[in-house]
CSV table of C-alpha atoms and ligand atoms in Angstrom, one decimal:
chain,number,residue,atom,x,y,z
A,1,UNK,CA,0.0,0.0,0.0
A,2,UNK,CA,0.9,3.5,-0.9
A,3,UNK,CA,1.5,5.8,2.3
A,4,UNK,CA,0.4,9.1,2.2
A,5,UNK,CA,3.8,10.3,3.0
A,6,UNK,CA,5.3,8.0,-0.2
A,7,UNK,CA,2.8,9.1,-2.5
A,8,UNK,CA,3.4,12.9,-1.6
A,9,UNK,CA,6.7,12.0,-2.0
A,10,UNK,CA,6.2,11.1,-5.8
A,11,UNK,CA,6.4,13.0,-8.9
A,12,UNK,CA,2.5,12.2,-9.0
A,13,UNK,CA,2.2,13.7,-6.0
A,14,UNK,CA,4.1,16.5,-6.1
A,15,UNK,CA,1.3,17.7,-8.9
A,16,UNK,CA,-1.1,16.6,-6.4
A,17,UNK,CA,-0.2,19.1,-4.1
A,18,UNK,CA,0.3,21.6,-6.5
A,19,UNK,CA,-3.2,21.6,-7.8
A,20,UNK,CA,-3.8,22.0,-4.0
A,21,UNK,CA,-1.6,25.2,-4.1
A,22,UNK,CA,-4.1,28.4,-3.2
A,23,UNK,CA,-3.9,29.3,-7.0
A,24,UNK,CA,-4.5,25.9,-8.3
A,25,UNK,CA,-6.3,24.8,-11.1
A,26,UNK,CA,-8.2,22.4,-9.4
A,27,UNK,CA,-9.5,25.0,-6.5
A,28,UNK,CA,-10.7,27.3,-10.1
A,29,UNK,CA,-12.4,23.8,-11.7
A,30,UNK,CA,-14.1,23.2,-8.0
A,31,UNK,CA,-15.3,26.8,-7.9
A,32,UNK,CA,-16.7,26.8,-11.6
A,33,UNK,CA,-18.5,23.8,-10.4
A,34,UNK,CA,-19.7,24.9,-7.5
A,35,UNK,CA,-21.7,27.7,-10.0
A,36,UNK,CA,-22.5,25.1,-12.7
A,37,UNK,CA,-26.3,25.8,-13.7
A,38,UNK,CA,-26.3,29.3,-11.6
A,39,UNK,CA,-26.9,32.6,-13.8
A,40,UNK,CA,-24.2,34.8,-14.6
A,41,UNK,CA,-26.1,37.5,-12.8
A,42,UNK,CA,-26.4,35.3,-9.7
A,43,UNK,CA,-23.0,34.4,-9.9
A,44,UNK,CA,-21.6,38.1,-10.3
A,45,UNK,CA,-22.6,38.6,-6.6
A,46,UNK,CA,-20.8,35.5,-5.3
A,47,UNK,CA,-17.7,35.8,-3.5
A,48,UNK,CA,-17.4,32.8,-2.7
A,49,UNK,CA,-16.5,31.7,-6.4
A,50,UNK,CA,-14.7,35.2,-7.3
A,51,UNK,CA,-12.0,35.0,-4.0
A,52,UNK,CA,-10.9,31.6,-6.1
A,53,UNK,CA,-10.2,33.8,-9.5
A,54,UNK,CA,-8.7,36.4,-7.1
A,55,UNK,CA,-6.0,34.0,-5.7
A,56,UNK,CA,-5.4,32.5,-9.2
A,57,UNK,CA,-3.1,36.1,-9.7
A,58,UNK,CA,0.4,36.9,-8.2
A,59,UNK,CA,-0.4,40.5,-7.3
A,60,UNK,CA,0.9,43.1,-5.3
A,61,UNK,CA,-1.9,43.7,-2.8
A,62,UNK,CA,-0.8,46.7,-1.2
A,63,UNK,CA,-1.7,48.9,-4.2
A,64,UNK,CA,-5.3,48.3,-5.8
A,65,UNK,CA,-4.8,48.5,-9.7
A,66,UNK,CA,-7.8,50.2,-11.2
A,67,UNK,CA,-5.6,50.3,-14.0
A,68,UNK,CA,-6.5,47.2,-16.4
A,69,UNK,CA,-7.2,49.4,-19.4
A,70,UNK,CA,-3.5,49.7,-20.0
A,71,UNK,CA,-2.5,46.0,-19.8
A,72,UNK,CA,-3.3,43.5,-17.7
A,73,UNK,CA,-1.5,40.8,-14.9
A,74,UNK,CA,-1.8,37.2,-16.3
A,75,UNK,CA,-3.2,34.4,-14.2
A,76,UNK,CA,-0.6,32.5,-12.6
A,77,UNK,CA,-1.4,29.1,-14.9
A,78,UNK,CA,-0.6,31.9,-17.9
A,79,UNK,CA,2.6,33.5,-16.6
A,80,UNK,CA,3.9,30.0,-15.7
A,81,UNK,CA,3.5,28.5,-19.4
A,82,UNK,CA,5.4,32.2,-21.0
A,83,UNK,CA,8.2,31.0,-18.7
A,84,UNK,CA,8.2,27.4,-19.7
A,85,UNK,CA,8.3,28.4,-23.3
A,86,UNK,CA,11.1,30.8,-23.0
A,87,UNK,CA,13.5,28.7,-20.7
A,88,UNK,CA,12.4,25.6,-23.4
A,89,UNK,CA,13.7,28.2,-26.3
A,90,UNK,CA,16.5,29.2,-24.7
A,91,UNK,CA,17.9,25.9,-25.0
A,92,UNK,CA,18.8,26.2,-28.5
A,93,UNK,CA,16.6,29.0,-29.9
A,94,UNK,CA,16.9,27.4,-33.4
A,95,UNK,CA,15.4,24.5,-33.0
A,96,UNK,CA,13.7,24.3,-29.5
A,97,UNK,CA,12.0,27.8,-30.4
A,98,UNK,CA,11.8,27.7,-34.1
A,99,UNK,CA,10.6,24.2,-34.8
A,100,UNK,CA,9.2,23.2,-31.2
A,101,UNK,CA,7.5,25.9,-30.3
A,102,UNK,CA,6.8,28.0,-33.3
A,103,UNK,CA,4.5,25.9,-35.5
A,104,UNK,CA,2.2,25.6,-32.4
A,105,UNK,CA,0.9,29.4,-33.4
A,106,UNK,CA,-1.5,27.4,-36.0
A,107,UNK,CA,-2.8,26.1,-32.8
A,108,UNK,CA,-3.3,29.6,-31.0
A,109,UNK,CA,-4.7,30.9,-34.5
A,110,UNK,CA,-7.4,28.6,-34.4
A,111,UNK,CA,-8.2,29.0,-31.0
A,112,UNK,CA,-8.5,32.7,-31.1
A,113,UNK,CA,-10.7,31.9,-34.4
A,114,UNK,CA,-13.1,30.5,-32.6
A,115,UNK,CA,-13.2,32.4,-29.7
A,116,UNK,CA,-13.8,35.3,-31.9
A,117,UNK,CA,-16.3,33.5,-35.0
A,118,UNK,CA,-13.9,33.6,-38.2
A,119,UNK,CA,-12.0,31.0,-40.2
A,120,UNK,CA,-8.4,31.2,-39.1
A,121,UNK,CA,-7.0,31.8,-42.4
A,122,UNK,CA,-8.8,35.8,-41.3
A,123,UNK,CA,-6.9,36.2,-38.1
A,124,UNK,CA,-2.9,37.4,-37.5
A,125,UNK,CA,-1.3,37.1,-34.4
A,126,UNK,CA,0.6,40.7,-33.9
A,127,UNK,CA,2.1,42.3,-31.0
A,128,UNK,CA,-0.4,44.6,-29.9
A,129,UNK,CA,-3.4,46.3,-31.1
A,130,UNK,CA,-1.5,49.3,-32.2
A,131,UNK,CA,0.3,46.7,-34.6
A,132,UNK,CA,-3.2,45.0,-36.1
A,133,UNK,CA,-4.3,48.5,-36.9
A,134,UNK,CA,-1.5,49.9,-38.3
A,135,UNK,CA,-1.3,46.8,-40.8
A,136,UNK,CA,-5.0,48.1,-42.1
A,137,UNK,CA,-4.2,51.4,-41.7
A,138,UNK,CA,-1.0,51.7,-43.7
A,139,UNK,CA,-1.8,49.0,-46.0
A,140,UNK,CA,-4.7,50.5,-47.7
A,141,UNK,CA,-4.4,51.9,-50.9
A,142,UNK,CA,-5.5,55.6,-50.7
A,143,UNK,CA,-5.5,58.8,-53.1
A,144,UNK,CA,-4.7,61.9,-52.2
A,145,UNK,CA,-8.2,63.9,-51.3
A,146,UNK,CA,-9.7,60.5,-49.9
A,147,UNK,CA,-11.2,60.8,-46.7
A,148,UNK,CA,-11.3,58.7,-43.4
A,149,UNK,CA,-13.8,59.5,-41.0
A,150,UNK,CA,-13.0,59.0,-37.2
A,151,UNK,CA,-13.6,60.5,-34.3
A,152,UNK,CA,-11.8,63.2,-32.1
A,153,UNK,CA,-12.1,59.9,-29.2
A,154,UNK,CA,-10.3,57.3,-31.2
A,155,UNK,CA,-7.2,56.3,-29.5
A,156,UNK,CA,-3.9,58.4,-30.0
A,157,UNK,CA,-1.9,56.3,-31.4
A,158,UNK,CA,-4.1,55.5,-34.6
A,159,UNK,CA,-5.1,59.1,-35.3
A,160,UNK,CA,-1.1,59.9,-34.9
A,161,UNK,CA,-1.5,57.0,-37.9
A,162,UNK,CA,-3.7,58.7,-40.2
A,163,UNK,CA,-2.0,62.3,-39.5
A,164,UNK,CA,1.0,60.6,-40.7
A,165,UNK,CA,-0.6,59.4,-44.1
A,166,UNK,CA,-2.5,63.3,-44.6
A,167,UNK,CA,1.5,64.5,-44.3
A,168,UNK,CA,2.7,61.7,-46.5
A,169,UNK,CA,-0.5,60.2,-48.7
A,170,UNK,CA,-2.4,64.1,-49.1
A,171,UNK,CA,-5.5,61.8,-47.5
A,172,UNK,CA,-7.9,64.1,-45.5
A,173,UNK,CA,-9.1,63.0,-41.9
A,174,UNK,CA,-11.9,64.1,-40.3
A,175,UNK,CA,-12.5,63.6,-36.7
A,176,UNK,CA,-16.3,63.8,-35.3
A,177,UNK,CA,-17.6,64.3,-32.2
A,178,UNK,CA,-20.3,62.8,-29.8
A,179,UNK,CA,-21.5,63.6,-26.3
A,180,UNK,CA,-20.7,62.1,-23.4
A,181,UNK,CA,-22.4,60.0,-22.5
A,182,UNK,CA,-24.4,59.9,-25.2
A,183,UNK,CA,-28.1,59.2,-24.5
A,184,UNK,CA,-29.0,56.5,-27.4
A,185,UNK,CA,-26.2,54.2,-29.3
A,186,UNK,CA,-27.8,56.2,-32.8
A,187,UNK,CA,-26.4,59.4,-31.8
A,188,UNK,CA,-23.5,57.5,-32.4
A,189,UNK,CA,-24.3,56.1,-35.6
A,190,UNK,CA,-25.9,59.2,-37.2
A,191,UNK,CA,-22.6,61.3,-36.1
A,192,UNK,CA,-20.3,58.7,-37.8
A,193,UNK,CA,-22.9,57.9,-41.4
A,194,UNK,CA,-23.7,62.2,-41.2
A,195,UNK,CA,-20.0,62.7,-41.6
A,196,UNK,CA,-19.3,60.3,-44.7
A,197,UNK,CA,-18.9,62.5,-47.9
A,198,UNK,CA,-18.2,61.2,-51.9
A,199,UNK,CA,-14.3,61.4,-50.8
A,200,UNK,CA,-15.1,58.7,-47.5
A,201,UNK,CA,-13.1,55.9,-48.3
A,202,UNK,CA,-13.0,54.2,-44.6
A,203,UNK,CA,-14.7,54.9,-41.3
A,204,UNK,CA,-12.0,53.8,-38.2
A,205,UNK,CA,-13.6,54.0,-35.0
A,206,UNK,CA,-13.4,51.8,-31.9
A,207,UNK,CA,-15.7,49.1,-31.0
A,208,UNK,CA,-15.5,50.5,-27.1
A,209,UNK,CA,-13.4,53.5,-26.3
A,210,UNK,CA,-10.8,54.4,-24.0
A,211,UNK,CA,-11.8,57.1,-22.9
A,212,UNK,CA,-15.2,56.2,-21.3
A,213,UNK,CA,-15.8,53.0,-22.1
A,214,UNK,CA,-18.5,54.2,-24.7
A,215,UNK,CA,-19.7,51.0,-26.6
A,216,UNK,CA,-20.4,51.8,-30.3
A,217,UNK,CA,-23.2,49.9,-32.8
A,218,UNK,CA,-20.6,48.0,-34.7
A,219,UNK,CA,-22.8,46.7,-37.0
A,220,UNK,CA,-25.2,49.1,-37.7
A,221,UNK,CA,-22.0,51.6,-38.6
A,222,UNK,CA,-20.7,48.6,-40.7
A,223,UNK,CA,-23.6,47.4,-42.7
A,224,UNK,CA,-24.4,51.2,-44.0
A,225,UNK,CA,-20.5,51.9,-44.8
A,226,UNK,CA,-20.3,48.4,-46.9
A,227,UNK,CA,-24.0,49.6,-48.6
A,228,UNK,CA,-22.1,52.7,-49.6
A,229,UNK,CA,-18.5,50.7,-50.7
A,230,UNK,CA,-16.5,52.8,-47.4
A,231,UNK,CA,-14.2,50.0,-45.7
A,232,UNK,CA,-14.0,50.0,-42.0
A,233,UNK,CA,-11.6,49.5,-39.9
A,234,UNK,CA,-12.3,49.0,-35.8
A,235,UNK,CA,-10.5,49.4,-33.4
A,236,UNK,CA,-11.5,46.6,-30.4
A,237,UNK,CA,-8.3,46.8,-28.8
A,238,UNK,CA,-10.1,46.9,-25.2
A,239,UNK,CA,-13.3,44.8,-26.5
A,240,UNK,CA,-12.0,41.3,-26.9
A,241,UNK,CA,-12.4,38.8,-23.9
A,242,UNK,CA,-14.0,41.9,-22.0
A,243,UNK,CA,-17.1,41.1,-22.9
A,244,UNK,CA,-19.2,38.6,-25.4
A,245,UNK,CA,-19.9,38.5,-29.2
A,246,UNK,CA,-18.0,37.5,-32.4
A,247,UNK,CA,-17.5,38.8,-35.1
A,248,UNK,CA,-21.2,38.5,-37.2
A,249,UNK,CA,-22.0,40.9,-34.2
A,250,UNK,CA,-19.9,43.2,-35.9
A,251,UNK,CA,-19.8,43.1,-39.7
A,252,UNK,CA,-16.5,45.1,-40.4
A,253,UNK,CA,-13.6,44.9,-42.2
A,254,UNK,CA,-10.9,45.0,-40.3
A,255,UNK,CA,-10.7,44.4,-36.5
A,256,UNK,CA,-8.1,44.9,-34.5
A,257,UNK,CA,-7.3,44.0,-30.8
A,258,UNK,CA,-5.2,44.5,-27.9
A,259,UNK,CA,-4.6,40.0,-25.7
A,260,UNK,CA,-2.9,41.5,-23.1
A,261,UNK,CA,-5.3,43.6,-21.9
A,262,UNK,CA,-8.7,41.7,-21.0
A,263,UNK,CA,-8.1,38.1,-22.0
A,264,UNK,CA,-5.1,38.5,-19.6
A,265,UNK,CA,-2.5,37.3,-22.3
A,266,UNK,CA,1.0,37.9,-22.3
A,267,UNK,CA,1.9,41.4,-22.5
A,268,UNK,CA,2.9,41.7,-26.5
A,269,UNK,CA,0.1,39.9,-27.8
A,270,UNK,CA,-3.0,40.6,-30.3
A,271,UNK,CA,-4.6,39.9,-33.4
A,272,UNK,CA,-5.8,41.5,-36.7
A,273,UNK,CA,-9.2,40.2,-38.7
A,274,UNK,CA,-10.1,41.2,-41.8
A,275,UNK,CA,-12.5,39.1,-44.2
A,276,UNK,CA,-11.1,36.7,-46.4
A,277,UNK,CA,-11.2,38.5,-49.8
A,278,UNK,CA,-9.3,41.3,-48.2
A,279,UNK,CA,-6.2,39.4,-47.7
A,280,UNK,CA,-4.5,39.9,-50.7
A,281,UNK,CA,-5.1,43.6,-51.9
A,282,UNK,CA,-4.0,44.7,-48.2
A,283,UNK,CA,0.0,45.3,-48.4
A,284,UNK,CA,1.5,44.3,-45.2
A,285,UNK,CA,4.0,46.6,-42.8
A,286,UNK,CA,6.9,43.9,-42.7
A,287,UNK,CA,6.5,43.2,-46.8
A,288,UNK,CA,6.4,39.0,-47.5
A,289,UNK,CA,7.1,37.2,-50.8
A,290,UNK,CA,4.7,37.9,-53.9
A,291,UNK,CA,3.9,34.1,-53.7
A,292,UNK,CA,2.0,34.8,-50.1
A,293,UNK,CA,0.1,37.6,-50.7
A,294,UNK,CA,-3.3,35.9,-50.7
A,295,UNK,CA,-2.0,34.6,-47.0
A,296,UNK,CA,-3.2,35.9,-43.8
A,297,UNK,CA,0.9,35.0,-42.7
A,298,UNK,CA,2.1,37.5,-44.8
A,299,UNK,CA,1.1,40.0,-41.4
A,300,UNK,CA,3.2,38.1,-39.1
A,301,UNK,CA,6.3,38.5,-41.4
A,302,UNK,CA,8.0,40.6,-38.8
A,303,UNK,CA,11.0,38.6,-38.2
A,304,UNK,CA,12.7,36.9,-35.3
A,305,UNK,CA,10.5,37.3,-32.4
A,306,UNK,CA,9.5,35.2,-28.7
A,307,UNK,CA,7.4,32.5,-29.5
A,308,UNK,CA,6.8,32.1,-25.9
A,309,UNK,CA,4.3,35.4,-25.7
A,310,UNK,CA,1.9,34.1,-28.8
A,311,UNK,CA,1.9,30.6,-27.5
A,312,UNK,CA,1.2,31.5,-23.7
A,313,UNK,CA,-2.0,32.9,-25.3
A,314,UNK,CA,-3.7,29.3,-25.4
A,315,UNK,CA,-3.2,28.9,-22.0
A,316,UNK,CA,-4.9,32.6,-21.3
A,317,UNK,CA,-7.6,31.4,-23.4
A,318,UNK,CA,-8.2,28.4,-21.4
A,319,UNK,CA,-8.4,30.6,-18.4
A,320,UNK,CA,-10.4,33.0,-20.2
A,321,UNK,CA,-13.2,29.9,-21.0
A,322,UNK,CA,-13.1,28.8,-17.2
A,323,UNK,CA,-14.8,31.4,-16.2
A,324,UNK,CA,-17.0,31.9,-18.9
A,325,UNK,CA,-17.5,35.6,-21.1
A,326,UNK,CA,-21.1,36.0,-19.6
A,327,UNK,CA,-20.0,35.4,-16.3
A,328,UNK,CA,-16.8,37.5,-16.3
A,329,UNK,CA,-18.8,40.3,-18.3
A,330,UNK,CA,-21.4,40.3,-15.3
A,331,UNK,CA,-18.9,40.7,-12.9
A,332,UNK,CA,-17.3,43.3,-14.2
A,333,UNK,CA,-20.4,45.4,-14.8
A,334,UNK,CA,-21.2,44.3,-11.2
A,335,UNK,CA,-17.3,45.7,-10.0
A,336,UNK,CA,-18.2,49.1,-12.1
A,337,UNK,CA,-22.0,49.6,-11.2
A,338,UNK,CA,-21.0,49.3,-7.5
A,339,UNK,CA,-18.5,52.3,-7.3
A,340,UNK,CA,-20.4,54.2,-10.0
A,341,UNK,CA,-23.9,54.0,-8.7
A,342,UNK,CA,-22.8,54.9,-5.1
A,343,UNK,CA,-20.7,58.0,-6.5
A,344,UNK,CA,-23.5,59.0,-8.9
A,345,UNK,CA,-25.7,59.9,-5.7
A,346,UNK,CA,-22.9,62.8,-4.9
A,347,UNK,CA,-23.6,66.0,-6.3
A,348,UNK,CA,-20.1,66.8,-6.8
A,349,UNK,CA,-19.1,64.1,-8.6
A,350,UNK,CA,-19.9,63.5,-12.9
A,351,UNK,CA,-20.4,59.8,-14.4
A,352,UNK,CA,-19.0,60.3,-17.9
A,353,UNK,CA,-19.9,56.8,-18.9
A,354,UNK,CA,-23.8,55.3,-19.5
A,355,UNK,CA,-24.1,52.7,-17.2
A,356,UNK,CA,-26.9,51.0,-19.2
A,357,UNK,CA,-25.1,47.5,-20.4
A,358,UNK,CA,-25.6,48.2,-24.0
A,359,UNK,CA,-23.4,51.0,-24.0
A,360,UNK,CA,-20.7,49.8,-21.5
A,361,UNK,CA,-18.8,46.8,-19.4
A,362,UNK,CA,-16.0,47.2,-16.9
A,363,UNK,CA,-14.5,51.2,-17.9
A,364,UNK,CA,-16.0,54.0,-16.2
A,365,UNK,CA,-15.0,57.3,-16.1
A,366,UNK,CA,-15.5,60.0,-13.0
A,367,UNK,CA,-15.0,63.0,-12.5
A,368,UNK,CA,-14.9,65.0,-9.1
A,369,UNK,CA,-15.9,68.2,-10.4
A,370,UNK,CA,-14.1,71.8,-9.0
A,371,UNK,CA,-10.8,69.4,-8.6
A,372,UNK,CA,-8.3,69.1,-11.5
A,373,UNK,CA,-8.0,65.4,-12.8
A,374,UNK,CA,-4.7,64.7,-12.3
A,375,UNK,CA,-4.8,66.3,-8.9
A,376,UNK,CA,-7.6,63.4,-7.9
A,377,UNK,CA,-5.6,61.1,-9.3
A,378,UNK,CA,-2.4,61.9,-7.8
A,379,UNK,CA,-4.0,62.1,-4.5
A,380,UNK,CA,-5.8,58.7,-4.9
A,381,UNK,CA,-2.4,57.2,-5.1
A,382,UNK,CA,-0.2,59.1,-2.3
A,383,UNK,CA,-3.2,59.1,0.0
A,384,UNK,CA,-4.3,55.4,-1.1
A,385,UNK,CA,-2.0,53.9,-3.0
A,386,UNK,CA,-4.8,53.7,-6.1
A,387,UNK,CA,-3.7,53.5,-9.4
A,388,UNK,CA,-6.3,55.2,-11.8
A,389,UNK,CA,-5.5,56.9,-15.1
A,390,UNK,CA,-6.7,60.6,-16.1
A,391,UNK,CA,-8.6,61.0,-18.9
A,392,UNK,CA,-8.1,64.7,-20.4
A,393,UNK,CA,-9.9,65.8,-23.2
A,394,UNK,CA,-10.8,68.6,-24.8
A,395,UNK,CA,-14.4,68.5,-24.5
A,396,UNK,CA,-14.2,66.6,-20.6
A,397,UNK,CA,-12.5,65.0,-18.3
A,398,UNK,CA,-12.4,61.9,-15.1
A,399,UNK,CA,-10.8,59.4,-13.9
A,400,UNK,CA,-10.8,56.4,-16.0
A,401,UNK,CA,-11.5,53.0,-13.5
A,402,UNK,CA,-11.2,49.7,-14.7
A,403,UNK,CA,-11.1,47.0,-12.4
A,404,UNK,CA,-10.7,43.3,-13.3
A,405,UNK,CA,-12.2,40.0,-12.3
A,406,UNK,CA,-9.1,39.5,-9.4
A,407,UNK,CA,-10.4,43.4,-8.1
A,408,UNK,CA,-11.8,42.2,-4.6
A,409,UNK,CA,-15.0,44.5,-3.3
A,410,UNK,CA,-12.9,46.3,-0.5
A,411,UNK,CA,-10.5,47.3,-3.2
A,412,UNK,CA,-13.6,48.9,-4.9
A,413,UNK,CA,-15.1,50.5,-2.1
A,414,UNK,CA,-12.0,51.9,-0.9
A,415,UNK,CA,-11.8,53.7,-4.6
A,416,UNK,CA,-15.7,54.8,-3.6
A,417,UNK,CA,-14.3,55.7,-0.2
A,418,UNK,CA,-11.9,57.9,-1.4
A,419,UNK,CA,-13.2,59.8,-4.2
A,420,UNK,CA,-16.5,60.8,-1.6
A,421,UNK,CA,-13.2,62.2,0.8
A,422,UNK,CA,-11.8,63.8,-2.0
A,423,UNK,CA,-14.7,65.3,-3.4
A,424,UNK,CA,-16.5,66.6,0.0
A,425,UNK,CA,-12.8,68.0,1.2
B,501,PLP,C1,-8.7,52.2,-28.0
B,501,PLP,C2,-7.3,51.7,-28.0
B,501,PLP,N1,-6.8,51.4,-29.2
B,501,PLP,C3,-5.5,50.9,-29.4
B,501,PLP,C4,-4.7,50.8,-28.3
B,501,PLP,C5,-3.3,50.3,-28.5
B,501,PLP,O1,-3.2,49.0,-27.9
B,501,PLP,P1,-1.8,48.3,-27.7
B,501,PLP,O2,-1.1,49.0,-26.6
B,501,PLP,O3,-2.1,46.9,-27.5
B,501,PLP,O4,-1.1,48.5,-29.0
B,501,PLP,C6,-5.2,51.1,-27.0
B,501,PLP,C7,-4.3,50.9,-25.8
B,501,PLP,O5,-4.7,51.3,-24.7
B,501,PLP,C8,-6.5,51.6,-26.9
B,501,PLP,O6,-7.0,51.9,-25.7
């Protein structure tokens, strides 16, 4: 017979015990079945399943990060498997990380294809969102005098992106618009269709912004800009794995998104869509051989890079399904709604973001009015060691909070806390 102290002793036991570790898988499969058959709203509220997520991250808990628009931790079980594949390539990069490890991205494609609702000859696996947009955006053909239509909310990066092709190309950009928060998601769409002109050759916009958190109607947007032959190009860098859909939600073009932000990837990771038939009239920002322009590959041609940070993004996937994107999307509109709908009561403090679920998830964006931005938000981090980002723009401004599904309720509440101190001082 086995003894308990032989079989801990074992390599089998060894991974016994560390499934029993506080972050351990099997604690994260116990809790998803405790919740088997429960609703996502029901389950939003339970803390009993969320303190298991919670302990699945290696954070630093004496700051409380209501920073997870910029990029995200990774799960333990995620970080882990980016080591593994880098000590594995480091063995002997050319063969251990070019022909282990490398041809396993046809795995990670496919994946991410069906997490998202394409065929995986549609989807590249980039660095970053900045990276899938630029491919689109550089890689059209345009004319001097054509026109893209964006708006003056569209992250910085891209419209530095189209300012340098009006300098270089002679293309015009022209940047709408829209109220925050806007009442209905049609104000939206009517700003973005009024704007189109006979020069409109693309609209760009994002799919949920930065800023706010504003949500846009993808597909409504989409499906009038293909009626009239205007390509589109959206940005979902904070969309993906944040909350649910696929991509016959969305009808566009091109799509581009940000893996290390909510599906908790490796930081350097993302992907670029685009339909099929736009795969070889699309020139690529690291060019590829004549022979593969019809290939979706032809995007990743960016040469030698980690394998380690694409591959690791099966194993945030995995994490990513554990939970569930209904579940995880309930909880974060549960994190959100509970600091926003206590603050909202307090006459000196502005919601910038429609809480309604249509128009927004996680991101929220607050302003205590009478008190510069960056003053609130420097204070919230000498006074409480919060990390929130200001949002200044020209037509408003707040404090942008995004928590994450490891954010505990005192962390929230303490954000809550803090901004009533700040904003009765
Ligand atoms: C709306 C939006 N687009 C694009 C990006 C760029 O993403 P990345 O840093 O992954 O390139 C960001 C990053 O925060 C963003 O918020």
């Amino acid at each position: 017979m086995v003894t308990r102290r032989a079989f801990l002793q074992t390599a089998a036991g060894g991974s016994a015990l560390a499934a029993f570790r506080p972050d351990g898988p099997d604690r994260i499969a116990a809790a998803a079945r405790s919740i088997s058959g429960v609703s996502p709203a029901e389950v939003a509220a339970d803390e009993n399943y969320w303190r298991e997520i919670q302990q699945a991250f290696t954070l630093d808990r004496t700051i409380i990060n209501l920073n997870n628009g910029g990029c995200c931790p990774s799960p333990r079980v995620v970080h882990d498997a980016l080591k593994r594949y880098l000590d594995l390539s480091n063995q002997a990069p050319v063969y251990h990380m070019w022909q282990i490890l490398e041809p396993n991205i046809e795995t990670v494609r496919r994946r991410l294809a069906g997490e998202f609702g394409c065929d995986p000859e549609e989807l590249a696996i980039t660095r970053n969102a900045s990276e899938a947009l630029q491919i689109a955006q550089l890689g059209l053909d345009l004319r001097p005098g054509d026109e893209v239509v964006t708006t003056n909310q569209d992250y910085g990066r891209m419209l530095d992106t189209w300012e340098q092709r009006v300098r270089r190309d002679k293309i015009k950009l022209t940047r709408i618009s829209f109220p925050v928060p806007p009442k209905g998601l049609t104000e939206l769409s009517d700003r973005l269709l009024g704007a189109i002109t006979p020069a409109t050759k693309v609209l760009h916009f994002c799919h949920i912004t930065n800023l706010t958190g504003q949500i846009f109607p993808v597909k409504a947007i989409c499906e009038e800009a293909r009626r009239r032959g205007i390509r589109t190009i959206v940005d979902g860098a904070h969309a993906f794995a944040h909350f649910p859909y696929t991509v016959k939600d969305l009808g566009c073009d091109f799509y581009g998104t940000s893996l290390h932000k909510w599906l908790l990837a490796p930081i350097g990771t993302g992907f670029l869509y685009m339909r099929r038939e736009l795969i070889e009239s699309l020139w690529p920002l690291t060019p590829a051989k004549e022979t593969a322009s019809g290939d979706i590959r032809k995007f990743e041609e960016i040469g030698t890079h980690p394998a380690a940070n694409h591959n690791a993004i099966a194993e945030a996937l995995t994490f990513h399904d554990g939970i569930g994107g209904e579940r995880k999307a309930e909880r974060l509109r549960f994190l959100r709604d509970r600091w926003a709908r206590r603050l909202m009561t307090n006459p000196k403090i502005r919601i910038h973001t429609n809480l309604d679920p249509a128009h927004s998830c996680a991101i929220g964006t607050v302003q205590v009015t009478g008190v510069p931005t960056p003053k609130v938000v420097e204070q919230l981090w000498t006074r409480w060691r919060i990390i929130a980002t200001p949002i200044v723009h020209a037509e408003y401004e707040g404090v942008r909070v995004t928590p994450n599904v490891y954010t505990t309720l005192e962390e929230v509440d303490t954000f809550a806390g803090a901004l009533e101190r700040l904003a009765n001082y």
